[in-house]
Short mmCIF file of N, CA and C in Angstrom, two decimals:
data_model
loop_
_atom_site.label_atom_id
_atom_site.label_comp_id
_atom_site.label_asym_id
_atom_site.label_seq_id
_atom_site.Cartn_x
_atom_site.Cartn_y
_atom_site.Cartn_z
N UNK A 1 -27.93 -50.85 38.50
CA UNK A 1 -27.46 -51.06 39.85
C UNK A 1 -26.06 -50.49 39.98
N UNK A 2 -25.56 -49.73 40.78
CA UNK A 2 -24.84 -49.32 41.05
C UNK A 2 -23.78 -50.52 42.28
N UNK A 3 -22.94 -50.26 41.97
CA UNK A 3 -21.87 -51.49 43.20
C UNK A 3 -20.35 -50.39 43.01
N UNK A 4 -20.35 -50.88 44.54
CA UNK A 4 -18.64 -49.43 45.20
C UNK A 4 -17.86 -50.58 45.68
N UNK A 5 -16.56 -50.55 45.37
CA UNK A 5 -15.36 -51.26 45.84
C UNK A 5 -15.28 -51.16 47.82
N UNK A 6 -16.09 -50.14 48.19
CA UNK A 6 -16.09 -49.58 49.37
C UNK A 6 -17.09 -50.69 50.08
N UNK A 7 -16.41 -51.17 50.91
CA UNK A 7 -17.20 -52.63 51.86
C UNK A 7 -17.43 -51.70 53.25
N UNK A 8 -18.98 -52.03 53.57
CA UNK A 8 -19.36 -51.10 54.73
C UNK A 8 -18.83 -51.87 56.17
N UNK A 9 -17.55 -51.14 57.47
CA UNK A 9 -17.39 -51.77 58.32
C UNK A 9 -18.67 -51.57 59.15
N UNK A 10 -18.64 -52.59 60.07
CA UNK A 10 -19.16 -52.86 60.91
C UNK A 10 -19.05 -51.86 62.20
N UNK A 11 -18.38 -52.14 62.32
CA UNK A 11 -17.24 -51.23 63.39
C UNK A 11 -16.66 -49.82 63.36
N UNK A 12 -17.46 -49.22 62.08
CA UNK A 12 -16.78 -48.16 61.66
C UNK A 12 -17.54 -47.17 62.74
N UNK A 13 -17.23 -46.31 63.51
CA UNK A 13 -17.91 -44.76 64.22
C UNK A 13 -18.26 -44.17 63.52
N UNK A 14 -19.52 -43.54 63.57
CA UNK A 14 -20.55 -42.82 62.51
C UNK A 14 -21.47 -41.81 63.60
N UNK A 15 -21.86 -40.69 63.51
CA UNK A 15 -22.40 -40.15 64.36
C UNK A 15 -24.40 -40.23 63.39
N UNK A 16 -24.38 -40.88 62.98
CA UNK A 16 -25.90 -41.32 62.88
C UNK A 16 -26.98 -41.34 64.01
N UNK A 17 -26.03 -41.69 65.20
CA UNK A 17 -27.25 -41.86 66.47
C UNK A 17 -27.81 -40.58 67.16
N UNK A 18 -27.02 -39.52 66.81
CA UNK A 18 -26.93 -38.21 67.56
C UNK A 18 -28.51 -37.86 67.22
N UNK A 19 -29.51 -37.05 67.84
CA UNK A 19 -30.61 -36.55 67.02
C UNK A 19 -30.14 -35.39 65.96
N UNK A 20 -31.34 -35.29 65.57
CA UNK A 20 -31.22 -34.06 65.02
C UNK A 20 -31.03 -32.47 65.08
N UNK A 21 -30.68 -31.51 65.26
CA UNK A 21 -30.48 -30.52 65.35
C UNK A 21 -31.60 -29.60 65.19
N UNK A 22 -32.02 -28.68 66.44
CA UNK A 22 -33.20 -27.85 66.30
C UNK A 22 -33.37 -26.93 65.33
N UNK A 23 -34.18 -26.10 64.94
CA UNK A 23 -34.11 -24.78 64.34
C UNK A 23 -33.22 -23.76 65.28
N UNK A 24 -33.49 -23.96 66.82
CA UNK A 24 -32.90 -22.80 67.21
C UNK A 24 -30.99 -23.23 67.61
N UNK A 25 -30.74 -24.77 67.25
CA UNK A 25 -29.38 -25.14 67.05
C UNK A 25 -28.70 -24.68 65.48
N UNK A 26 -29.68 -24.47 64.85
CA UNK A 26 -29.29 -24.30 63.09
C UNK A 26 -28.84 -22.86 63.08
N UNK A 27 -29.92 -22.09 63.77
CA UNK A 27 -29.67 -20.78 63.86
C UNK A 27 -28.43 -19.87 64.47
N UNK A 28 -28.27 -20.90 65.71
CA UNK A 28 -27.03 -20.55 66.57
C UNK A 28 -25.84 -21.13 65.94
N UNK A 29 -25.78 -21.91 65.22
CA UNK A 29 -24.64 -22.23 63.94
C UNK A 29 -24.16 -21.20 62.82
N UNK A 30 -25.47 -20.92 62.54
CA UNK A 30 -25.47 -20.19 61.67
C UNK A 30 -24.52 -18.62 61.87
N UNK A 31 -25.13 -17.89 62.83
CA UNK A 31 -24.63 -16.77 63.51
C UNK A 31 -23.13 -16.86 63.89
N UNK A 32 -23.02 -18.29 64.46
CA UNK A 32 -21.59 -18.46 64.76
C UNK A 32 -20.95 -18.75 63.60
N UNK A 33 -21.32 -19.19 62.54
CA UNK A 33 -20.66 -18.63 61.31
C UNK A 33 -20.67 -18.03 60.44
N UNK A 34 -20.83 -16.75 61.22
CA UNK A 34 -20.89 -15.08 60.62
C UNK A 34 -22.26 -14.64 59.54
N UNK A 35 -22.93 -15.89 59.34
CA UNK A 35 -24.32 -15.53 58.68
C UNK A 35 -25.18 -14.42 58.97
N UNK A 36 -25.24 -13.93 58.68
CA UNK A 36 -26.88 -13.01 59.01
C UNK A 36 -27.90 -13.08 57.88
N UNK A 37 -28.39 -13.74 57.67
CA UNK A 37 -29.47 -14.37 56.85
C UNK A 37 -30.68 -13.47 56.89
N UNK A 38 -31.52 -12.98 55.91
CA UNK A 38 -33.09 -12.95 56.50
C UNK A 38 -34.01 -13.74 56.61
N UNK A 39 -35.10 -13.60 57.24
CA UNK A 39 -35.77 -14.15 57.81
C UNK A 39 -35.93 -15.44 56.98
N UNK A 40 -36.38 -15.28 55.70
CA UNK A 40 -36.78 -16.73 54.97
C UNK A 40 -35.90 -17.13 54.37
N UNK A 41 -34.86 -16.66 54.10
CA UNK A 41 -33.29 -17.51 54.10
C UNK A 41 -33.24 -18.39 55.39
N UNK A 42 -33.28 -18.21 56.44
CA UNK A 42 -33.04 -19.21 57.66
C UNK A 42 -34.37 -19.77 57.94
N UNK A 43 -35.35 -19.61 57.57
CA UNK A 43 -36.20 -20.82 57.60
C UNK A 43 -35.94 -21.53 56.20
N UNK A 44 -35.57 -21.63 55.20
CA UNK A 44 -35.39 -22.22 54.14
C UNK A 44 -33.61 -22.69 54.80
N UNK A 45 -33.26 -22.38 55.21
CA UNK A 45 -31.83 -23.04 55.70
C UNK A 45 -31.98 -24.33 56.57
N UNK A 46 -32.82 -24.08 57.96
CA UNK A 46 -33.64 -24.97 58.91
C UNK A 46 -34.14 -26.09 58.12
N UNK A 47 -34.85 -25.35 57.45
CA UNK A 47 -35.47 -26.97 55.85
C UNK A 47 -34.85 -27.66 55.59
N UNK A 48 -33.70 -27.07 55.30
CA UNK A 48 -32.82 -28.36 53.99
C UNK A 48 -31.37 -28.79 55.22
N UNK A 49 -31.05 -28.25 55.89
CA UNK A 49 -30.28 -28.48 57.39
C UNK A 49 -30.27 -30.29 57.58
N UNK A 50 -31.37 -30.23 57.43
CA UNK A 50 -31.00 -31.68 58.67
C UNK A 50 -30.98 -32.93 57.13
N UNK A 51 -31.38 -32.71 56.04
CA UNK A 51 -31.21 -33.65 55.10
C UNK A 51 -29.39 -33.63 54.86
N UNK A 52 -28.82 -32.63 55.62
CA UNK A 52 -27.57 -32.50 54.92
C UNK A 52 -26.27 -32.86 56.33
N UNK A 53 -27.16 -32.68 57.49
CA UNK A 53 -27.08 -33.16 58.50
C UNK A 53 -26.61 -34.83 58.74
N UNK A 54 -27.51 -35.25 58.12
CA UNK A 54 -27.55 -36.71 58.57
C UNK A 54 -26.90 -37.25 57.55
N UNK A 55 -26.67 -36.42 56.37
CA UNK A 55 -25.73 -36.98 55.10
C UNK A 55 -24.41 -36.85 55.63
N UNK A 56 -23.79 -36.16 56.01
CA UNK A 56 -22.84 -35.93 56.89
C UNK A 56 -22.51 -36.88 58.08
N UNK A 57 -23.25 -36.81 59.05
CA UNK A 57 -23.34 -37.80 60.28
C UNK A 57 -23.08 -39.36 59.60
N UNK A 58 -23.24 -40.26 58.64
CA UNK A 58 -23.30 -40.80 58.25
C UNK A 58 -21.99 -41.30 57.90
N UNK A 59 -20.93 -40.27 57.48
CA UNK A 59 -19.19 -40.75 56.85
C UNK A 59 -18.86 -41.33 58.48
N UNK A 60 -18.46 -42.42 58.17
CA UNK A 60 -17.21 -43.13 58.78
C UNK A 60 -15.99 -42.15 59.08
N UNK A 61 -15.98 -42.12 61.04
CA UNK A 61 -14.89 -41.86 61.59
C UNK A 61 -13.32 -42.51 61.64
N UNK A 62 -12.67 -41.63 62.03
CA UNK A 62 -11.02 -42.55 62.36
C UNK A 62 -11.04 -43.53 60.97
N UNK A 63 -10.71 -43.33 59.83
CA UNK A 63 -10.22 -43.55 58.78
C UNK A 63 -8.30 -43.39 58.99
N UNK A 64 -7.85 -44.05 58.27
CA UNK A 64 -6.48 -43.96 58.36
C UNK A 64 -5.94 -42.91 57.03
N UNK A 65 -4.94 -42.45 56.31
CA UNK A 65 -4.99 -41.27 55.72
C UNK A 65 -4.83 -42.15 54.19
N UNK A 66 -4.17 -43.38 54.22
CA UNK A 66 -4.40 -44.44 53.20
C UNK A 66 -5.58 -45.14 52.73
N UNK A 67 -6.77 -45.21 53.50
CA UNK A 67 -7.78 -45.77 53.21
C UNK A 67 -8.38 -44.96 52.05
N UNK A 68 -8.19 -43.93 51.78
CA UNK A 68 -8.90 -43.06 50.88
C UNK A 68 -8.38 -43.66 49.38
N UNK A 69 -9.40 -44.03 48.52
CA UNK A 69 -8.92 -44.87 47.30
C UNK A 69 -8.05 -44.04 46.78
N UNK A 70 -8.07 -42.65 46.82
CA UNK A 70 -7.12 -41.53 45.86
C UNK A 70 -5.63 -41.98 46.13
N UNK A 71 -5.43 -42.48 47.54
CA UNK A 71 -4.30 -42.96 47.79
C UNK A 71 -3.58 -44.28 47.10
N UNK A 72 -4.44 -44.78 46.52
CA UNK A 72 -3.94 -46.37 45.94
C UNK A 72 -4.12 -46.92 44.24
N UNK A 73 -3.97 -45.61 43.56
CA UNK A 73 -4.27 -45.57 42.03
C UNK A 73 -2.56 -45.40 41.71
N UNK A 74 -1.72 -44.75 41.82
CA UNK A 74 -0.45 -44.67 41.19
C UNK A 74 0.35 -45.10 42.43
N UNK A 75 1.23 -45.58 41.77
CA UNK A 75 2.52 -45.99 43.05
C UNK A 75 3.43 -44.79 42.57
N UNK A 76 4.47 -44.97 43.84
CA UNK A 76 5.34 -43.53 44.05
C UNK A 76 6.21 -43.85 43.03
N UNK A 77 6.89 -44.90 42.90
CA UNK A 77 7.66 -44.63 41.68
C UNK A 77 7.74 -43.98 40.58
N UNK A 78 6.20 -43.80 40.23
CA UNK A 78 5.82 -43.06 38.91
C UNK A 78 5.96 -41.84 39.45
N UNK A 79 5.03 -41.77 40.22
CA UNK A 79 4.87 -40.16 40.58
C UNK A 79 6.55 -39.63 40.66
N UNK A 80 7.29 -39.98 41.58
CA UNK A 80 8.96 -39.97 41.60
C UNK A 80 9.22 -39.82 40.16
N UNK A 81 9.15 -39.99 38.73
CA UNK A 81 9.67 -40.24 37.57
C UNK A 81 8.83 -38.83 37.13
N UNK A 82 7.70 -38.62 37.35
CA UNK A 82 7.04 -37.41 36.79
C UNK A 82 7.82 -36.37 37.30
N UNK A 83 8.42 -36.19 38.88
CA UNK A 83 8.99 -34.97 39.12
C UNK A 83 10.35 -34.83 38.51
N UNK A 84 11.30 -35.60 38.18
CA UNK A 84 12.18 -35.63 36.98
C UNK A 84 12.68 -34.48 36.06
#
């Protein structure tokens, strides 16, 4: 079993509710970011798209820049003594 120090809010904004994204929304993404794919590259893109989609949609919005655990392992003092 796996267990995360990370307690799920309630309240947190998550774009989970949005649908999913078409093939011909994946495609127009795509192009707009300079892709030119062939043909079964962008149907194999369309495929795996929306599993990565909704993995995404899923992170918790409006986070504060401290909430991130990376922020709360060393205090500044040390770090202050390393630049020394």
């Amino acid at each position: 079993m796996t267990r995360s120090f990370v307690r799920p809010d309630p309240s947190a904004q998550t774009l989970a509710a949005l649908p999913p994204s078409s093939p011909e929304d994946i495609e127009r993404m795509a192009r707009a970011a300079g892709l030119d794919l062939p043909p079964q590259l962008m149907v194999e893109l369309c495929a795996s798209y929306p599993a990565f989609e909704a993995m995404v949609r899923r992170l918790p919005r409006r986070r504060a820049r401290f909430d991130e655990p990376a922020h709360h392992g060393v205090a500044f003092d040390r770090i202050d003594a390393l630049e020394r």
